[in-house]
Coordinates of C-alpha atoms and ligand atoms in Angstrom, one line a residue:
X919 CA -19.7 -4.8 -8.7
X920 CA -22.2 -4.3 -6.0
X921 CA -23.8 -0.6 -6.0
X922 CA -26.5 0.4 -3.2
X923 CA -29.3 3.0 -3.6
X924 CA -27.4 5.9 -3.7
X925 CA -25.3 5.0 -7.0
X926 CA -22.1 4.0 -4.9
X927 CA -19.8 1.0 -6.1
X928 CA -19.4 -1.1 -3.1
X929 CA -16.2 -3.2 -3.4
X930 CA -13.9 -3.1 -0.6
X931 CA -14.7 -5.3 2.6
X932 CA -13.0 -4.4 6.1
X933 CA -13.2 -7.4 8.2
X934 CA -12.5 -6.7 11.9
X935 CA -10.7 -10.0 13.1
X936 CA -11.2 -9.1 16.9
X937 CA -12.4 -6.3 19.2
X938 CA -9.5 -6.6 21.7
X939 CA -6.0 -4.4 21.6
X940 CA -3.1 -4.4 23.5
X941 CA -2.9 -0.7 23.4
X942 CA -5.5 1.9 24.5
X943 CA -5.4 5.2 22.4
X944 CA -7.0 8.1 23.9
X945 CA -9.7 8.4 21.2
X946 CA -10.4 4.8 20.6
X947 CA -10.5 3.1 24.1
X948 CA -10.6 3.3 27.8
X949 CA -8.4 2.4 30.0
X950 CA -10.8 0.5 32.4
X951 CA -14.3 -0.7 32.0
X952 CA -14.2 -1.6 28.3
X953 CA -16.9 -4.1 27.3
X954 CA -15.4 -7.3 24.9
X955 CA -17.7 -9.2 23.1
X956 CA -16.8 -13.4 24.4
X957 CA -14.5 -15.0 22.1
X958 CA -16.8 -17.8 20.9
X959 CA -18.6 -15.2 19.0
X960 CA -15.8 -14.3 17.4
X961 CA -16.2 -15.6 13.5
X962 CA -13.4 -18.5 12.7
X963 CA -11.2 -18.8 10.0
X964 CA -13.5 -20.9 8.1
X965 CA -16.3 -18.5 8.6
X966 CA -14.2 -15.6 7.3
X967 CA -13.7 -17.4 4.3
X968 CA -17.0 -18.1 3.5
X969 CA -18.1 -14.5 3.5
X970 CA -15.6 -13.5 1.6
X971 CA -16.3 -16.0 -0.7
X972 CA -20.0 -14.7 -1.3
X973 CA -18.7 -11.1 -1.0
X974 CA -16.0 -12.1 -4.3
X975 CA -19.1 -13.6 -5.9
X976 CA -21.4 -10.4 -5.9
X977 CA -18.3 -7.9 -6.4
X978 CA -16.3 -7.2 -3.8
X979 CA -12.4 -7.2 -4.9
X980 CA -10.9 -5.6 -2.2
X981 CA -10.0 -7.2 1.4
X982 CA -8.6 -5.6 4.6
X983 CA -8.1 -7.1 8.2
X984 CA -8.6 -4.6 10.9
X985 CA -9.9 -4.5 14.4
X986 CA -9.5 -3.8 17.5
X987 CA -6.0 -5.3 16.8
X988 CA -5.8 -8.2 14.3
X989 CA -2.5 -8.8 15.0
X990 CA -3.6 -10.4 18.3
X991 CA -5.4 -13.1 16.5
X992 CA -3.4 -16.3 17.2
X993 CA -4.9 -17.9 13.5
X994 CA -3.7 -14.4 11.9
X995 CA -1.6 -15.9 9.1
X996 CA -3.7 -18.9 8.6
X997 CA -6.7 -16.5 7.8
X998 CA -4.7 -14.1 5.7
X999 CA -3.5 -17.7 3.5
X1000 CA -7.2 -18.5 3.4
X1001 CA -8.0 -15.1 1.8
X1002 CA -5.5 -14.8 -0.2
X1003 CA -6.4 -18.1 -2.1
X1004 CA -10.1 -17.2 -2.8
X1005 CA -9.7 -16.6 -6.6
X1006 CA -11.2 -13.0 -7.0
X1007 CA -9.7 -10.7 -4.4
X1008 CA -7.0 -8.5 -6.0
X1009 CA -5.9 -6.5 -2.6
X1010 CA -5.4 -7.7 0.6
X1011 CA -4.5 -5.2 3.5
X1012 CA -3.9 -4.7 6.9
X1013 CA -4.4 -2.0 9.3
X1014 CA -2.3 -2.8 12.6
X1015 CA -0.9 -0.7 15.7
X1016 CA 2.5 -2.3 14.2
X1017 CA 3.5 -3.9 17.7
X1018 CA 3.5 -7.4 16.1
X1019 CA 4.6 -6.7 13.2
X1020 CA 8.3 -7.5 13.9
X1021 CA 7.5 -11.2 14.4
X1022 CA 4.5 -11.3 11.7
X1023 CA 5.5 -8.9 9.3
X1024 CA 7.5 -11.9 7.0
X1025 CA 4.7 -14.9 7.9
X1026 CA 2.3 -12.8 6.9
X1027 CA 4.2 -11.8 3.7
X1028 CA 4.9 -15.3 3.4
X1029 CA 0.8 -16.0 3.4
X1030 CA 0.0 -13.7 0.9
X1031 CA -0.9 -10.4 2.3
X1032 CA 0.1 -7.4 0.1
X1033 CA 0.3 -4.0 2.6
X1034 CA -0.1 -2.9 5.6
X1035 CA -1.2 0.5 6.9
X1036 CA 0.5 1.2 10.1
X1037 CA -1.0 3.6 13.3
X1038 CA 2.1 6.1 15.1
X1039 CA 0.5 8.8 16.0
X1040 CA 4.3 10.5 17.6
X1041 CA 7.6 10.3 16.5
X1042 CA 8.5 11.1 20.4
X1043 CA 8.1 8.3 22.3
X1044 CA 7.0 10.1 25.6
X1045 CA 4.3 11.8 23.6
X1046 CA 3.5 8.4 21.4
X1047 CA 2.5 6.7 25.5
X1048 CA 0.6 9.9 26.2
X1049 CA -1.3 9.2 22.8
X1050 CA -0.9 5.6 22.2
X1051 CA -1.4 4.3 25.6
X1052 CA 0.9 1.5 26.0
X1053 CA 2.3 2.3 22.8
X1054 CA 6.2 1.3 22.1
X1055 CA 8.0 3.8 19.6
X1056 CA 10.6 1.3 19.3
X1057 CA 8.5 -1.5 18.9
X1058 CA 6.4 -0.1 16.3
X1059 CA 9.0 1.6 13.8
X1060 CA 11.1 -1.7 14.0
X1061 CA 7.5 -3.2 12.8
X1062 CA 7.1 -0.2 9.8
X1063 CA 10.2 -1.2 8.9
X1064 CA 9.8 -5.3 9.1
X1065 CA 7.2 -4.3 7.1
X1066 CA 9.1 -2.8 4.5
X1067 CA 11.9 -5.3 4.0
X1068 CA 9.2 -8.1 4.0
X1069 CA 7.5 -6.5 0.9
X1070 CA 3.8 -5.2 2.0
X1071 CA 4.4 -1.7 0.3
X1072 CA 3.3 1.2 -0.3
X1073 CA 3.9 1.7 3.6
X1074 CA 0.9 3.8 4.9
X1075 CA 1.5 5.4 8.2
X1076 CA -2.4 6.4 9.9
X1077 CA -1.4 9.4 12.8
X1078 CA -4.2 10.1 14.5
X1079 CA -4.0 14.4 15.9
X1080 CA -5.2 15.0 18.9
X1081 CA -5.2 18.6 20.3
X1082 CA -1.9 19.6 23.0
X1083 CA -1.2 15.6 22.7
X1084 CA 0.5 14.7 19.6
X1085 CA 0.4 18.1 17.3
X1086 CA 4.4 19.0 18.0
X1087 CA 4.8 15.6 16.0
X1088 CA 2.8 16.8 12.4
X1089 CA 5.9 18.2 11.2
X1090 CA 8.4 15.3 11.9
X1091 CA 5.9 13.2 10.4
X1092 CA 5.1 15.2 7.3
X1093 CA 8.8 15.1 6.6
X1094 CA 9.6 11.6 7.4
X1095 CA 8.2 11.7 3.6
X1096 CA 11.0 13.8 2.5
X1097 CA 13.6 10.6 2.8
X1098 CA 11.1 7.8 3.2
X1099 CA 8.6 6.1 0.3
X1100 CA 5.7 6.3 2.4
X1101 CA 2.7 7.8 2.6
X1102 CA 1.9 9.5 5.7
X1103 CA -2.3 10.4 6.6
X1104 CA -3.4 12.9 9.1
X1105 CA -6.6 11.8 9.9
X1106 CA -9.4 13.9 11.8
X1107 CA -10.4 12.9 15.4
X1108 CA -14.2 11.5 15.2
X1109 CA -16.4 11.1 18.2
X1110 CA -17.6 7.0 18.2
X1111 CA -19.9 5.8 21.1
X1112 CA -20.4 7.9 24.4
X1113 CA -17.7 7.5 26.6
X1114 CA -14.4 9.2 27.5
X1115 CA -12.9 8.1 24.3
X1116 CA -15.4 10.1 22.1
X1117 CA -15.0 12.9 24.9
X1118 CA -11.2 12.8 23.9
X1119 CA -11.9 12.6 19.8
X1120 CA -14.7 15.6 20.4
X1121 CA -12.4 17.6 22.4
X1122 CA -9.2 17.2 20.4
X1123 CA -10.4 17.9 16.5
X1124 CA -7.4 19.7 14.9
X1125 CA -9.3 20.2 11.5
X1126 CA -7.1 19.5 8.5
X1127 CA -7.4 23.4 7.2
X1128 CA -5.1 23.8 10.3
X1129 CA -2.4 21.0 9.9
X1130 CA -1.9 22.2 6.0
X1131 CA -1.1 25.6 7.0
X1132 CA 1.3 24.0 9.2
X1133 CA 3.3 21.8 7.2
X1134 CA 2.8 24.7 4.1
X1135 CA 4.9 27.3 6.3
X1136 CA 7.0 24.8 7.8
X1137 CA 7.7 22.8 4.8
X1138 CA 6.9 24.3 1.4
X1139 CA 3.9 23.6 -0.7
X1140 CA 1.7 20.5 -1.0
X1141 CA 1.2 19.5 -4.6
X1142 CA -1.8 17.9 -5.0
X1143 CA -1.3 14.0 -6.1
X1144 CA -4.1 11.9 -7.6
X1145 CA -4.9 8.8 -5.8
X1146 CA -5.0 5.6 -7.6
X1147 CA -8.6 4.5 -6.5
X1148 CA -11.1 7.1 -6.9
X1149 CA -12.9 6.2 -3.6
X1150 CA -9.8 6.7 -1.3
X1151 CA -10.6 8.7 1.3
X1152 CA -7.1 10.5 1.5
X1153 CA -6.6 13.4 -0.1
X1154 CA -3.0 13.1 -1.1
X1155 CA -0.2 16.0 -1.6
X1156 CA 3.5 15.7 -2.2
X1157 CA 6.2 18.1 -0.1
X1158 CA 9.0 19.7 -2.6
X1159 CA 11.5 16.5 -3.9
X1160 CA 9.6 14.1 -1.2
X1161 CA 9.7 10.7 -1.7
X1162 CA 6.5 9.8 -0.2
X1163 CA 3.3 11.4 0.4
X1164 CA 1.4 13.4 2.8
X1165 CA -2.3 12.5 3.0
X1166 CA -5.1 14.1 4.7
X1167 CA -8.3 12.0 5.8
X1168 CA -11.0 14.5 7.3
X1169 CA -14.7 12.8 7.7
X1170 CA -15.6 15.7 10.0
X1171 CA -14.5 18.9 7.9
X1172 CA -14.6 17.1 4.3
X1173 CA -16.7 13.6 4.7
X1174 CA -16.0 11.4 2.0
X1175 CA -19.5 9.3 2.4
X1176 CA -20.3 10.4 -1.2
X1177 CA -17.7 7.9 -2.6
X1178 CA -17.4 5.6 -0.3
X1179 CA -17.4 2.1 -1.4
X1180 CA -16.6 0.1 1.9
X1181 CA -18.9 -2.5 4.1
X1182 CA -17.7 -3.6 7.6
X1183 CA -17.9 -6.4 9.0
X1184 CA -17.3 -6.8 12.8
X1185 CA -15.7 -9.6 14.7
X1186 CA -18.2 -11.4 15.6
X1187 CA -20.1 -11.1 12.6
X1188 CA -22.4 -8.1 11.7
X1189 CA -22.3 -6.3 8.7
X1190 CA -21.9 -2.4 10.0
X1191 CA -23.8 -0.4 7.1
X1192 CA -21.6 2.8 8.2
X1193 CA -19.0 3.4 10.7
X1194 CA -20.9 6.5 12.0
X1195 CA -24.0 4.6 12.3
X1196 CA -25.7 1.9 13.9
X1197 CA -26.7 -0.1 11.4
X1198 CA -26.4 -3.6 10.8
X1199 CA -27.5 -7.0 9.6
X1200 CA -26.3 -10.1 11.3
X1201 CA -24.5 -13.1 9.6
X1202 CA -22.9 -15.0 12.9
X1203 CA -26.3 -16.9 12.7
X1204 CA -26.9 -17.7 9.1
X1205 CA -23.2 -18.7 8.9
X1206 CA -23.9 -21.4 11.7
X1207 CA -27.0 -23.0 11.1
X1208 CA -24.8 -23.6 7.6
X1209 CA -26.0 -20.8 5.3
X1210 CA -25.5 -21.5 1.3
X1211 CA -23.1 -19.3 -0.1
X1212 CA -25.8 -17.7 -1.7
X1213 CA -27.7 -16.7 1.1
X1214 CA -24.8 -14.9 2.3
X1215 CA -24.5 -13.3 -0.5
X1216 CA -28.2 -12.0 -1.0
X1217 CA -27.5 -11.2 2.5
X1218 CA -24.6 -8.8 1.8
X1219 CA -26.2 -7.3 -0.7
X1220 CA -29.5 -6.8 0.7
X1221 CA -26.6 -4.9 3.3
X1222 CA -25.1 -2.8 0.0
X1223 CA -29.1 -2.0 -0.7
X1224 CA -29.4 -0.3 2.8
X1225 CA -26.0 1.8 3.3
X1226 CA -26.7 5.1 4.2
X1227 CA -26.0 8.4 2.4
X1228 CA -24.2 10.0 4.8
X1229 CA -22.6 10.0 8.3
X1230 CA -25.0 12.5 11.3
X1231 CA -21.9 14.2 12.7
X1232 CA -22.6 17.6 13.3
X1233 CA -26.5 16.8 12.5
X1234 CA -27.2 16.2 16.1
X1235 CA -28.1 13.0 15.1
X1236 CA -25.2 11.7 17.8
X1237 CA -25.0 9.9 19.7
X1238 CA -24.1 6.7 18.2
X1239 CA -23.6 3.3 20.3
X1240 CA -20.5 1.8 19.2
X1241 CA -17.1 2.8 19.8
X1242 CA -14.0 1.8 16.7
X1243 CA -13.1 -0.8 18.4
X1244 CA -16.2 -2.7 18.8
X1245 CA -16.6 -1.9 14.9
X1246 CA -13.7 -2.1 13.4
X1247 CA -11.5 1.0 12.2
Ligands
LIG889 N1 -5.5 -1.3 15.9 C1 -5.3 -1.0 14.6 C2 -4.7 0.4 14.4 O1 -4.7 1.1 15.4 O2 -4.4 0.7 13.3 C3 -6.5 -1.2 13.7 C4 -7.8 -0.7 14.2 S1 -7.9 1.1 14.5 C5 -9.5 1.2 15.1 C6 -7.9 1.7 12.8 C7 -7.6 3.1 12.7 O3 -8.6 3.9 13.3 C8 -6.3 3.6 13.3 O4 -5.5 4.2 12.3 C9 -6.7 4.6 14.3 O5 -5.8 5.6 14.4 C10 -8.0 5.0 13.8 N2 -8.9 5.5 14.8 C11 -9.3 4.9 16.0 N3 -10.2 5.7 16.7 C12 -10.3 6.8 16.0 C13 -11.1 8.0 16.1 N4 -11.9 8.2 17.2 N5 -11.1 9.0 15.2 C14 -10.3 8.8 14.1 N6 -9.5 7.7 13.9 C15 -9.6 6.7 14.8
LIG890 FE1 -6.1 -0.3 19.6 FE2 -6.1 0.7 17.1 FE3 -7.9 1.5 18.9 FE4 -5.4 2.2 19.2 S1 -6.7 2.8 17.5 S2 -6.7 1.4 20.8 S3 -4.3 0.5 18.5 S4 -7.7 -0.5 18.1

């Protein structure tokens, strides 16, 4: 396995399949002048499979598709069959708005993808719009639960609080895990790029501290539950007699960058050192002049070499460039 300079096992790739989305959360996207990257840059099937390839053969065992949205990619299921066939990769996720999920949830199954973590940010579907721009309650739960009966379990649920948005909906969601198998992560606003979205994420932090006490007094006590991979950056609880758990992900009031084990790599092919960062090493252009699958790997882990400690927020080091979607969440 992979480790950079710091002492961190890097094993866990996040490939972002495309920077587009059919929704535009408050925190993650405008609504108008949002910059795409042109689709010819976007890496191919083929391409994907090639990195991950190299990636398997320095280390890396664990895959997910993100984005933007992957579930817009049109070649979706014929990547995910791809993947899953490269001997070597022992988890293979998605993270998906859950829109799509209805129609793709079985194919996708079917291909060889093991869970999906979904995004609902309300369990009120005036609120979810408000949040979720665009956003279809409907549309996504009949998606978590597609997902369910087609087998890609444990069920994660990613809610995103936003401050006098979505925080009325903490408590329906924290006890969704009273009845339901899932785990369900609160995860801390963070300020990407410059624009109105990071404005938004800076502007509505609810810090975790704040949604325990909630659920706490509303609910009962969290138990503390130990995560199954060290490096997850939940911190995970379970409600009184809950089925499922409650998870709390907080990179602003508890950063996790001293065990995280994850590259990115975006869309159209850059190896993102850290999401809160702008570094990056290219490997669109060695992939098409025809790289050997050993160059891509000294490539990705000349990458590993040059991950960063830790992320600047609240150093001043901000601004950033990138926004999540350009990255890949
Ligand atoms: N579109 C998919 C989705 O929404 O799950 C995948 C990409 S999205 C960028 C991945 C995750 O990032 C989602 O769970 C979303 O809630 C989260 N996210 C996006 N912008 C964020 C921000 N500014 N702060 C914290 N989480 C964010
Ligand atoms: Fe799209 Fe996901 Fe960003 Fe929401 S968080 S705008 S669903 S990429």
């Amino acid at each position: 396995m992979p480790r950079d300079a710091h002492g961190r096992e890097i094993d866990y790739l996040r490939i972002s399949l495309t920077d587009r989305c059919n929704l535009r959360c408050t925190y993650c996207m405008p609504t108008q002048g949002e910059r795409f990257g042109p689709s010819e840059a976007l890496l191919d099937a083929t391409e994907i499979a090639r990195v991950v390839e190299a990636a398997i053969a320095v280390g890396f065992r664990r895959i997910r598709f993100t984005g933007g949205e992957p579930t817009l990619r049109a070649d979706l299921v014929d990547i995910v069959a791809r993947i899953a066939r490269v001997p070597g990769v022992v988890d293979l996720a998605m993270t998906t708005n859950g829109m799509r999920l209805p129609e793709l949830a079985a194919p996708l199954a079917a291909a060889g993808l093991r869970r999906v973590n979904v995004h609902l940010d309300a369990l009120d579907p005036t609120r979810l719009r408000r949040v979720m721009r665009r956003g279809i309650l409907a549309e996504i739960w009949a998606g978590i639960e597609a997902a369910e009966a087609a087998g890609l379990q444990p069920v994660k649920l990613n809610t995103v609080v936003v401050r006098g948005i979505n925080e009325e909906d903490v408590l329906p969601l924290a006890a969704l895990t009273l009845e339901r198998p899932w785990q369900v992560r609160f995860i801390e606003t963070m300020p990407l790029g410059t624009g109105e979205a990071a404005r938004v994420a800076r502007a509505g932090l609810v810090p975790t501290s704040v949604l325990r006490e909630r659920i706490v007094a509303a609910l009962g006590p969290l138990h503390a539950v130990a995560s199954p991979h060290p490096s997850d950056e939940a911190r995970l609880f379970r409600l009184p007699a809950a089925r499922g758990l409650v998870g709390f992900i907080s990179p602003v009031s508890d950063p996790y960058c001293a065990s995280c084990n994850r590259m990115r790599l975006t869309a159209d092919g850059r190896l993102h050192l850290c999401l809160l960062r702008d570094d990056e090493l290219d490997l669109r252009a060695p992939l098409r002049r025809g790289a050997a699958r050993e160059e891509i790997a000294e490539i990705l882990l000349r990458a590993v070499q040059h991950k960063p400690l830790g992320h600047g927020l609240g150093t001043g080091e901000f601004p950033q460039r990138q926004q999540m979607f350009q990255i890949g969440g």
